[in-house]
């Protein structure tokens, strides 16, 4: 019977495409369902590397990829939110977490794939609540994974009969390094060790010429499994290009971990083969080899992690030696936290955007301090600093809004997170408005210095009072945003009302001084405009507080204030 190899090739590639799509879809669904909890998981990080390994494993299970987890970690290291030892411990754990899918395949969960597809479809299409639709997407994608595996299995029966395939795996048994190279290249190509292992499990489950053995055999499968762990590091390497030294070191640690583990295990292939067979179910090889491959993949990463865990400090020293710190400090006008590599993980991208907004708010706070000094102390240098900082604030605000807008384009964004992103975009504008008000006051300060204007002591004291209120409100705003502190946010509303009353009181007092002729009329416009601009700084702080407290944006989606706090 003549085989249509074009049809075989297309079916194999198509089923692999469905597998990768299903895996990404399941990852999206898991992130939408559990994404808000992932920030809490990361908050467990301590100096204890074992906790880091557990966090890495859990994160990889949700993201369905050790590569995606490593890329996320590189982003956090680049932003200075995670140190190198913490990052390495998470990477070690991610390698374990990514083996879960292979175990599910081995347990033949695919026998029930149509149940998963049907239930997932019903939940995703017909349920109203977002949590149910996200769960439906995850379940549907789970079924899709096994549908692709079943299709792949039928194709593998044809491929397994090829003499060239049988000869190739015989060569791998004799020269294991061929298997390592093959596994690494295929994984680097498809950008997924899980997909590579799934293909290997399907092929290995085909019966060999003797009707009993697997066409692959466990001894030939092991080097390929080791190679997939090397190939999966390519994603992290690409993500670290152009990143700070510590990010490159994290990627290097990932490579060293997997390459060294492979090198060690290659000396014990026969022993490891017997060990895997011992811990796996008994039976005909082609019937149990999928379980053996899943176990070999999992225990390779577990044992490798246990070997490296006590020596993370040494691994840190090695990567620091290999990649010396040649980083030049980022310019103040450059974003320090925004990382487009993790834009597909909105819960983390939102966290980074919030950190950048806090940094912009710190610049705005400095502008208030400088413009206060410029006006009250007639300091021309302080005026220059205000204008210089304004350029920084404008650039950072533009970049952050662009980054936040990019998050909207991700398929993994929940409606909850969409509301948060929308609120952060408004907050970015409000922070920028604080800078604009400072510029207005700086222009008055420049005019005052050039014309030699002298305000009365009482007027200067009143303006000083206003500035102090604005500084206090801005500091409270930064804390409220940073900590999601609802009490501080509510206090800001009270402070803003007080600021309004102060403006009205000072205007009345100024008019009284005009009547008493204790103040010059030519300064009236400048005085009232300065006080009004300071009051507008308070308005911006109030709007940011309202974004933190906002019931309109988050209540409709059943998000409590506590959940919003956790999200940012």
Coordinates of C-alpha atoms in Angstrom, one line a residue:
X1 CA 0.0 0.0 0.0
X2 CA 1.4 3.3 -1.1
X3 CA 1.7 6.0 1.5
X4 CA 0.8 9.6 0.8
X5 CA 3.8 11.3 2.5
X6 CA 2.5 14.7 1.8
X7 CA -0.7 13.9 3.7
X8 CA 1.3 12.3 6.5
X9 CA 3.5 15.4 6.8
X10 CA 0.7 17.9 6.7
X11 CA -1.3 15.9 9.3
X12 CA 1.7 15.6 11.6
X13 CA 2.4 19.4 11.4
X14 CA -1.2 20.2 11.7
X15 CA -1.7 18.1 14.8
X16 CA 1.4 19.6 16.3
X17 CA 0.0 23.1 15.6
X18 CA -3.2 22.1 17.3
X19 CA -1.2 20.8 20.3
X20 CA 0.8 24.1 20.6
X21 CA -2.4 26.2 20.1
X22 CA -4.2 24.1 22.7
X23 CA -1.4 24.5 25.1
X24 CA -1.3 28.3 24.6
X25 CA -5.1 28.4 24.9
X26 CA -5.0 26.4 28.2
X27 CA -2.2 28.7 29.5
X28 CA -4.4 31.7 28.7
X29 CA -7.4 30.2 30.5
X30 CA -5.3 29.3 33.5
X31 CA -3.9 32.8 33.7
X32 CA -7.3 34.3 33.5
X33 CA -8.6 31.9 36.2
X34 CA -5.5 31.9 38.5
X35 CA -3.6 35.0 37.3
X36 CA -4.6 37.2 40.2
X37 CA -3.3 34.5 42.6
X38 CA 0.0 34.3 40.9
X39 CA 1.1 37.6 42.3
X40 CA 0.4 36.2 45.8
X41 CA 2.5 33.1 44.9
X42 CA 5.4 35.3 43.9
X43 CA 5.1 37.2 47.2
X44 CA 6.1 34.0 49.0
X45 CA 9.7 34.5 47.7
X46 CA 12.2 34.6 50.5
X47 CA 15.9 33.8 50.7
X48 CA 14.9 30.1 51.0
X49 CA 15.7 28.6 47.6
X50 CA 13.3 25.7 48.2
X51 CA 10.4 28.2 48.3
X52 CA 11.7 29.6 45.1
X53 CA 11.7 26.2 43.5
X54 CA 8.1 25.6 44.6
X55 CA 7.0 29.0 43.3
X56 CA 8.8 28.3 39.9
X57 CA 7.0 25.0 39.6
X58 CA 3.6 26.4 40.3
X59 CA 4.1 29.3 37.9
X60 CA 5.3 27.0 35.1
X61 CA 2.1 24.9 35.6
X62 CA -0.1 27.9 35.2
X63 CA 1.9 29.3 32.2
X64 CA 2.3 25.8 30.8
X65 CA 5.9 26.6 29.9
X66 CA 9.2 26.7 31.7
X67 CA 10.4 29.1 28.9
X68 CA 7.6 31.6 29.6
X69 CA 8.3 31.4 33.3
X70 CA 12.0 32.0 32.7
X71 CA 11.3 35.0 30.4
X72 CA 9.0 36.4 33.1
X73 CA 11.7 36.0 35.7
X74 CA 14.3 37.7 33.4
X75 CA 11.8 40.6 33.2
X76 CA 11.6 40.9 36.9
X77 CA 15.4 40.6 37.3
X78 CA 15.9 43.3 34.7
X79 CA 13.5 45.6 36.6
X80 CA 15.4 45.0 39.9
X81 CA 12.3 43.4 41.5
X82 CA 14.0 40.0 42.0
X83 CA 17.6 39.2 42.9
X84 CA 19.7 36.6 41.0
X85 CA 19.5 33.8 43.6
X86 CA 15.7 34.1 43.8
X87 CA 15.5 34.1 40.0
X88 CA 17.7 31.0 39.6
X89 CA 15.7 29.1 42.2
X90 CA 12.5 29.9 40.3
X91 CA 14.1 28.7 37.0
X92 CA 15.0 25.4 38.6
X93 CA 11.4 24.9 39.8
X94 CA 10.0 25.9 36.4
X95 CA 11.8 22.9 34.8
X96 CA 9.9 20.7 37.2
X97 CA 6.5 22.4 36.6
X98 CA 6.7 22.0 32.9
X99 CA 6.8 18.2 33.2
X100 CA 3.1 18.0 34.4
X101 CA 1.7 17.9 30.8
X102 CA 3.7 14.9 29.9
X103 CA 2.4 13.1 32.9
X104 CA -1.2 13.9 31.9
X105 CA -0.5 12.5 28.4
X106 CA 1.0 9.4 29.9
X107 CA -2.0 8.7 32.1
X108 CA -4.1 8.5 28.9
X109 CA -6.5 11.3 30.0
X110 CA -7.1 11.7 26.3
X111 CA -9.6 8.8 26.5
X112 CA -12.0 11.3 27.9
X113 CA -11.1 14.2 25.5
X114 CA -14.6 14.6 24.1
X115 CA -16.0 15.0 27.6
X116 CA -13.5 17.8 28.2
X117 CA -14.2 19.5 24.9
X118 CA -18.0 19.3 25.4
X119 CA -18.0 20.6 29.0
X120 CA -15.4 23.3 28.1
X121 CA -17.5 24.5 25.2
X122 CA -20.7 24.7 27.2
X123 CA -19.0 26.6 30.0
X124 CA -17.1 29.0 27.7
X125 CA -20.0 29.8 25.4
X126 CA -23.1 29.6 27.5
X127 CA -22.1 30.8 31.0
X128 CA -22.3 34.5 31.9
X129 CA -19.8 34.8 34.7
X130 CA -16.3 35.5 33.6
X131 CA -14.8 32.9 36.0
X132 CA -16.9 30.2 34.4
X133 CA -16.0 31.2 30.8
X134 CA -12.3 31.2 31.7
X135 CA -12.6 27.8 33.3
X136 CA -14.5 26.6 30.2
X137 CA -11.6 27.9 28.0
X138 CA -9.1 25.9 30.1
X139 CA -11.1 22.7 30.0
X140 CA -11.8 23.0 26.2
X141 CA -8.1 23.6 25.5
X142 CA -7.2 20.6 27.7
X143 CA -9.4 18.5 25.5
X144 CA -7.9 20.0 22.4
X145 CA -4.5 18.9 23.5
X146 CA -5.5 15.3 23.6
X147 CA -7.4 15.5 20.4
X148 CA -4.2 16.6 18.7
X149 CA -2.3 13.8 20.4
X150 CA -4.8 11.2 19.1
X151 CA -4.4 12.6 15.6
X152 CA -0.7 12.5 16.0
X153 CA -0.7 8.9 17.2
X154 CA -2.4 7.8 14.0
X155 CA 0.3 9.5 11.9
X156 CA 3.0 8.0 14.1
X157 CA 1.9 4.5 13.1
X158 CA 2.9 5.2 9.6
X159 CA 6.2 6.9 10.5
X160 CA 7.1 4.1 12.9
X161 CA 7.1 1.6 10.0
X162 CA 9.9 3.5 8.1
X163 CA 13.2 1.6 8.2
X164 CA 15.0 4.9 8.4
X165 CA 13.2 5.7 11.6
X166 CA 14.1 2.4 13.1
X167 CA 17.7 2.8 12.0
X168 CA 17.9 6.3 13.5
X169 CA 16.9 5.1 17.0
X170 CA 19.3 2.3 16.7
X171 CA 22.0 4.9 16.1
X172 CA 20.8 6.9 19.1
X173 CA 21.2 3.9 21.3
X174 CA 24.8 3.5 20.1
X175 CA 25.7 7.2 20.0
X176 CA 23.4 9.0 22.5
X177 CA 24.8 12.4 21.7
X178 CA 22.8 12.2 18.4
X179 CA 19.6 12.0 20.5
X180 CA 20.7 15.0 22.6
X181 CA 21.3 17.2 19.5
X182 CA 18.1 16.0 17.9
X183 CA 16.0 16.8 21.0
X184 CA 17.7 20.2 21.4
X185 CA 17.2 21.2 17.8
X186 CA 13.5 20.2 17.6
X187 CA 12.7 22.0 20.9
X188 CA 14.5 25.1 19.8
X189 CA 12.5 25.0 16.6
X190 CA 9.1 24.6 18.1
X191 CA 9.9 26.7 21.2
X192 CA 8.3 24.1 23.5
X193 CA 9.9 21.1 25.3
X194 CA 6.3 20.0 26.2
X195 CA 5.5 19.7 22.5
X196 CA 8.7 17.8 21.7
X197 CA 8.1 15.3 24.6
X198 CA 4.5 14.8 23.4
X199 CA 5.7 13.9 19.9
X200 CA 8.3 11.6 21.4
X201 CA 5.7 9.9 23.6
X202 CA 3.4 9.3 20.6
X203 CA 6.2 7.9 18.4
X204 CA 7.5 5.7 21.2
X205 CA 4.1 4.2 21.8
X206 CA 4.2 2.6 18.4
X207 CA 5.1 -1.1 18.3
X208 CA 8.4 -2.1 16.8
X209 CA 9.1 -4.9 14.3
X210 CA 9.1 -7.6 17.0
X211 CA 5.5 -6.7 18.0
X212 CA 6.5 -6.2 21.6
X213 CA 9.1 -3.5 21.9
X214 CA 8.7 0.2 21.3
X215 CA 9.9 1.5 18.0
X216 CA 12.0 4.0 20.0
X217 CA 12.9 2.3 23.2
X218 CA 13.6 4.0 26.5
X219 CA 17.3 3.9 26.1
X220 CA 17.1 5.9 22.8
X221 CA 14.4 8.2 24.3
X222 CA 16.5 9.3 27.2
X223 CA 19.1 11.4 25.3
X224 CA 16.3 13.0 23.3
X225 CA 14.6 14.0 26.6
X226 CA 17.8 15.4 27.9
X227 CA 18.2 17.4 24.6
X228 CA 14.7 18.9 24.9
X229 CA 15.8 20.5 28.2
X230 CA 18.7 22.1 26.5
X231 CA 16.6 23.3 23.5
X232 CA 14.1 25.0 25.8
X233 CA 16.7 27.5 27.0
X234 CA 16.8 29.3 23.7
X235 CA 13.7 31.4 24.5
X236 CA 15.3 32.8 27.6
X237 CA 18.5 33.6 25.7
X238 CA 16.6 35.6 23.2
X239 CA 14.7 37.4 26.0
X240 CA 17.9 38.4 27.7
X241 CA 19.4 40.1 24.6
X242 CA 19.9 43.7 25.4
X243 CA 18.9 43.2 29.0
X244 CA 21.0 44.0 32.1
X245 CA 23.8 41.7 33.3
X246 CA 21.6 39.9 35.9
X247 CA 19.0 39.0 33.3
X248 CA 21.7 37.5 31.0
X249 CA 23.1 35.7 34.1
X250 CA 19.6 34.2 34.7
X251 CA 19.5 32.9 31.2
X252 CA 23.1 31.6 31.5
X253 CA 22.2 29.8 34.7
X254 CA 19.3 28.1 32.9
X255 CA 21.6 26.9 30.2
X256 CA 24.3 25.7 32.7
X257 CA 21.7 23.9 34.8
X258 CA 20.3 21.9 31.8
X259 CA 23.6 21.3 30.0
X260 CA 25.4 20.2 33.2
X261 CA 22.4 17.9 34.1
X262 CA 22.5 16.4 30.7
X263 CA 26.3 15.9 30.8
X264 CA 26.0 14.1 34.2
X265 CA 23.1 11.9 33.2
X266 CA 24.7 10.8 30.0
X267 CA 27.3 8.9 32.0
X268 CA 24.5 6.9 33.7
X269 CA 22.0 6.3 30.9
X270 CA 21.9 2.5 31.5
X271 CA 21.4 2.9 35.3
X272 CA 18.8 5.7 34.8
X273 CA 17.0 3.6 32.2
X274 CA 16.7 0.7 34.8
X275 CA 15.6 3.1 37.5
X276 CA 12.8 4.6 35.3
X277 CA 11.6 1.2 34.4
X278 CA 11.6 0.2 38.0
X279 CA 9.4 3.1 39.1
X280 CA 7.1 2.9 36.1
X281 CA 4.3 0.4 35.6
X282 CA 5.2 -3.1 34.2
X283 CA 3.9 -4.3 30.9
X284 CA 4.8 -4.5 27.2
X285 CA 7.3 -1.7 26.4
X286 CA 5.2 0.0 23.7
X287 CA 2.2 0.1 26.1
X288 CA 4.1 1.6 29.1
X289 CA 6.8 3.7 27.5
X290 CA 4.8 6.9 27.4
X291 CA 4.6 6.7 31.3
X292 CA 8.4 5.9 31.3
X293 CA 9.2 9.0 29.2
X294 CA 7.0 11.2 31.4
X295 CA 8.7 9.8 34.5
X296 CA 12.2 10.1 33.0
X297 CA 11.5 13.8 32.1
X298 CA 10.1 14.6 35.5
X299 CA 12.8 12.9 37.6
X300 CA 15.6 14.2 35.4
X301 CA 14.5 17.7 36.4
X302 CA 13.7 16.8 40.0
X303 CA 17.1 15.1 40.6
X304 CA 18.9 17.8 38.7
X305 CA 17.2 20.4 40.9
X306 CA 18.1 18.6 44.1
X307 CA 21.8 18.4 42.9
X308 CA 21.9 22.2 42.2
X309 CA 19.7 23.4 45.0
X310 CA 22.5 23.5 47.7
X311 CA 24.9 25.1 45.2
X312 CA 22.8 28.0 44.0
X313 CA 25.4 30.3 45.6
X314 CA 28.1 28.6 43.5
X315 CA 26.0 28.9 40.3
X316 CA 25.5 32.6 41.1
X317 CA 29.3 33.0 41.3
X318 CA 29.9 31.1 38.1
X319 CA 27.4 33.2 36.0
X320 CA 28.7 36.4 37.5
X321 CA 32.2 35.4 36.5
X322 CA 31.1 34.4 33.0
X323 CA 29.1 37.6 32.5
X324 CA 30.8 40.5 34.3
X325 CA 28.7 43.5 35.1
X326 CA 29.2 46.0 32.3
X327 CA 25.8 47.6 32.6
X328 CA 25.6 51.3 32.2
X329 CA 23.0 53.0 34.3
X330 CA 19.8 53.7 32.4
X331 CA 19.0 57.3 31.8
X332 CA 16.4 58.8 34.0
X333 CA 14.2 59.3 31.0
X334 CA 14.3 55.6 30.1
X335 CA 11.7 53.2 31.6
X336 CA 13.3 51.0 34.2
X337 CA 10.5 48.5 34.8
X338 CA 8.6 48.1 31.5
X339 CA 9.3 44.8 29.7
X340 CA 7.5 43.8 26.6
X341 CA 8.7 40.2 26.8
X342 CA 6.1 39.5 29.5
X343 CA 3.2 41.4 28.0
X344 CA 1.4 38.1 27.5
X345 CA 1.3 37.7 31.3
X346 CA -0.9 40.7 32.2
X347 CA -0.9 40.2 35.9
X348 CA 2.9 40.7 35.9
X349 CA 2.9 43.3 33.2
X350 CA 0.4 45.4 35.2
X351 CA 2.7 45.1 38.2
X352 CA 5.7 46.4 36.2
X353 CA 3.6 49.3 34.8
X354 CA 2.5 50.2 38.3
X355 CA 6.1 50.3 39.4
X356 CA 7.0 52.6 36.6
X357 CA 4.0 54.9 37.4
X358 CA 5.3 55.1 41.0
X359 CA 8.7 56.1 39.6
X360 CA 7.1 58.8 37.5
X361 CA 5.2 60.0 40.6
X362 CA 8.5 60.3 42.5
X363 CA 9.7 62.6 39.7
X364 CA 6.5 64.7 40.0
X365 CA 7.1 64.9 43.8
X366 CA 10.6 66.2 43.2
X367 CA 9.2 68.8 40.7
X368 CA 7.0 70.1 43.5
X369 CA 9.9 70.4 45.9
X370 CA 12.0 72.2 43.2
X371 CA 9.3 74.6 42.2
X372 CA 8.7 75.5 45.8
X373 CA 12.3 76.3 46.2
X374 CA 12.4 78.2 42.9
X375 CA 9.5 80.5 43.8
X376 CA 10.1 81.1 47.5
X377 CA 13.9 81.2 47.4
X378 CA 14.2 82.9 43.9
X379 CA 16.4 79.9 42.9
X380 CA 17.1 80.0 39.1
X381 CA 18.8 76.6 39.1
X382 CA 15.7 75.0 40.7
X383 CA 13.7 76.4 37.8
X384 CA 16.0 74.6 35.3
X385 CA 15.6 71.4 37.3
X386 CA 11.8 71.7 37.0
X387 CA 11.9 72.0 33.2
X388 CA 14.5 69.1 32.9
X389 CA 12.4 66.8 35.1
X390 CA 9.2 67.7 33.2
X391 CA 10.8 66.3 30.0
X392 CA 11.5 63.1 31.9
X393 CA 8.0 62.8 33.3
X394 CA 6.5 63.5 29.8
X395 CA 8.6 60.8 28.1
X396 CA 8.0 58.2 30.9
X397 CA 4.3 58.9 30.9
X398 CA 4.2 58.4 27.1
X399 CA 6.1 55.1 27.3
X400 CA 4.0 53.8 30.1
X401 CA 0.7 54.6 28.5
X402 CA 2.0 52.9 25.3
X403 CA 3.0 49.8 27.4
X404 CA -0.4 49.8 29.1
X405 CA -2.2 50.0 25.8
X406 CA -0.2 47.0 24.5
X407 CA -1.5 45.0 27.4
X408 CA -5.0 45.5 26.0
X409 CA -4.0 43.6 22.9
X410 CA -3.3 40.4 24.8
X411 CA -5.7 37.5 24.7
X412 CA -5.0 36.7 28.3
X413 CA -6.4 40.0 29.6
X414 CA -9.5 39.5 31.8
X415 CA -12.2 42.1 32.1
X416 CA -11.0 42.7 35.7
X417 CA -7.5 43.4 34.5
X418 CA -8.8 45.5 31.6
X419 CA -10.5 47.8 34.1
X420 CA -7.3 48.0 36.1
X421 CA -5.2 48.9 33.0
X422 CA -7.8 51.6 32.1
X423 CA -7.5 53.0 35.6
X424 CA -3.7 53.1 35.4
X425 CA -3.8 54.9 32.0
X426 CA -5.9 57.6 33.7
X427 CA -3.4 57.7 36.7
X428 CA -0.5 58.2 34.2
X429 CA -2.3 61.3 32.8
X430 CA -3.0 62.6 36.3
X431 CA 0.7 62.3 37.3
X432 CA 1.7 64.1 34.2
X433 CA -0.8 66.9 35.0
X434 CA 1.0 67.4 38.3
X435 CA 4.1 68.1 36.3
X436 CA 2.2 70.6 34.0
X437 CA 1.1 72.5 37.1
X438 CA 4.7 72.7 38.3
X439 CA 5.8 74.1 35.0
X440 CA 3.1 76.8 35.2
X441 CA 4.4 77.8 38.6
X442 CA 8.0 77.6 37.4
X443 CA 7.2 80.1 34.7
X444 CA 5.8 82.5 37.3
X445 CA 8.9 82.0 39.4
X446 CA 11.1 82.9 36.4
X447 CA 9.0 86.0 35.8
X448 CA 9.2 86.9 39.5
X449 CA 13.0 86.6 39.5
X450 CA 13.5 88.5 36.2
X451 CA 11.3 91.4 37.2
X452 CA 12.5 91.5 40.8
X453 CA 9.0 91.1 42.3
X454 CA 8.8 90.9 46.1
X455 CA 5.8 89.2 47.7
X456 CA 4.9 90.2 51.2
X457 CA 5.9 87.9 54.0
X458 CA 2.3 86.9 54.6
X459 CA 1.7 86.0 51.0
X460 CA 4.9 83.9 50.9
X461 CA 3.8 82.1 54.1
X462 CA 0.5 81.3 52.6
X463 CA 2.1 80.0 49.4
X464 CA 4.5 77.9 51.6
X465 CA 1.4 76.5 53.4
X466 CA -0.1 75.5 50.0
X467 CA 3.1 73.8 48.8
X468 CA 3.3 71.8 52.1
X469 CA -0.3 70.6 51.6
X470 CA 0.5 69.6 48.0
X471 CA 3.7 67.7 49.0
X472 CA 1.8 65.9 51.8
X473 CA -1.0 64.9 49.4
X474 CA 1.5 63.7 46.7
X475 CA 3.4 61.6 49.2
X476 CA 0.1 60.0 50.4
X477 CA -0.9 59.4 46.8
X478 CA 2.3 57.5 46.1
X479 CA 1.8 55.3 49.2
X480 CA -1.9 54.7 48.3
X481 CA -1.0 53.6 44.8
X482 CA 2.0 51.6 45.9
X483 CA 0.3 49.6 48.6
X484 CA -3.3 49.8 47.4
X485 CA -4.0 51.5 50.7
X486 CA -7.7 52.3 50.8
X487 CA -7.4 54.3 54.0
X488 CA -4.8 56.6 52.5
X489 CA -6.9 56.9 49.4
X490 CA -9.9 57.9 51.5
X491 CA -7.8 60.3 53.5
X492 CA -6.7 62.0 50.2
X493 CA -10.4 62.9 49.5
X494 CA -10.5 64.7 52.8
X495 CA -7.2 66.4 52.2
X496 CA -8.4 67.6 48.7
X497 CA -11.5 69.2 50.3
X498 CA -9.2 70.9 52.8
X499 CA -7.0 72.1 49.9
X500 CA -10.1 73.6 48.2
X501 CA -11.0 75.4 51.4
X502 CA -7.4 76.7 51.8
X503 CA -7.6 78.1 48.2
X504 CA -10.8 80.0 49.0
X505 CA -9.5 81.2 52.3
X506 CA -6.3 82.5 50.8
X507 CA -8.1 84.3 48.0
X508 CA -10.3 86.1 50.6
X509 CA -7.3 87.0 52.7
X510 CA -5.5 88.4 49.6
X511 CA -8.5 90.5 48.7
X512 CA -8.6 91.8 52.3
X513 CA -4.9 92.8 52.0
X514 CA -5.7 94.6 48.7
X515 CA -8.3 96.7 50.6
X516 CA -5.8 97.3 53.4
X517 CA -3.2 98.3 50.8
X518 CA -0.8 95.9 52.4
X519 CA -0.3 94.0 49.1
X520 CA 0.4 95.3 45.6
X521 CA -2.4 94.8 43.1
X522 CA 0.1 94.0 40.3
X523 CA 0.9 90.7 42.0
X524 CA -2.8 89.6 42.3
X525 CA -3.0 87.5 39.1
X526 CA 0.3 85.8 39.8
X527 CA -0.6 85.0 43.4
X528 CA -4.1 83.6 42.6
X529 CA -2.7 81.6 39.6
X530 CA 0.0 80.1 41.8
X531 CA -2.4 79.1 44.5
X532 CA -4.8 77.7 41.9
X533 CA -2.1 75.6 40.2
X534 CA -1.1 74.2 43.6
X535 CA -4.8 73.4 44.2
X536 CA -4.9 71.6 40.8
X537 CA -2.1 69.4 42.0
X538 CA -4.4 68.4 44.8
X539 CA -7.2 67.7 42.2
X540 CA -4.8 65.3 40.4
X541 CA -4.0 63.5 43.7
X542 CA -7.7 63.1 44.3
X543 CA -8.3 61.6 40.9
X544 CA -5.6 59.0 41.5
X545 CA -7.2 58.2 44.9
X546 CA -10.6 57.8 43.2
X547 CA -9.0 55.3 40.7
X548 CA -7.8 53.2 43.7
X549 CA -11.2 53.4 45.4
X550 CA -13.2 53.3 42.2
X551 CA -16.4 51.3 42.6
X552 CA -17.5 52.0 39.0
X553 CA -14.6 50.3 37.4
X554 CA -14.3 47.3 39.6
X555 CA -17.6 46.7 41.3
X556 CA -19.4 45.7 38.0
X557 CA -16.9 42.8 37.7
X558 CA -17.3 41.7 41.3
X559 CA -13.8 42.9 42.2
X560 CA -13.4 43.8 45.8
X561 CA -11.1 46.6 47.0
X562 CA -8.9 43.9 48.5
X563 CA -8.6 42.1 45.1
X564 CA -7.7 45.4 43.4
X565 CA -5.0 45.9 46.1
X566 CA -3.6 42.4 45.3
X567 CA -3.7 43.0 41.6
X568 CA -1.5 46.1 41.8

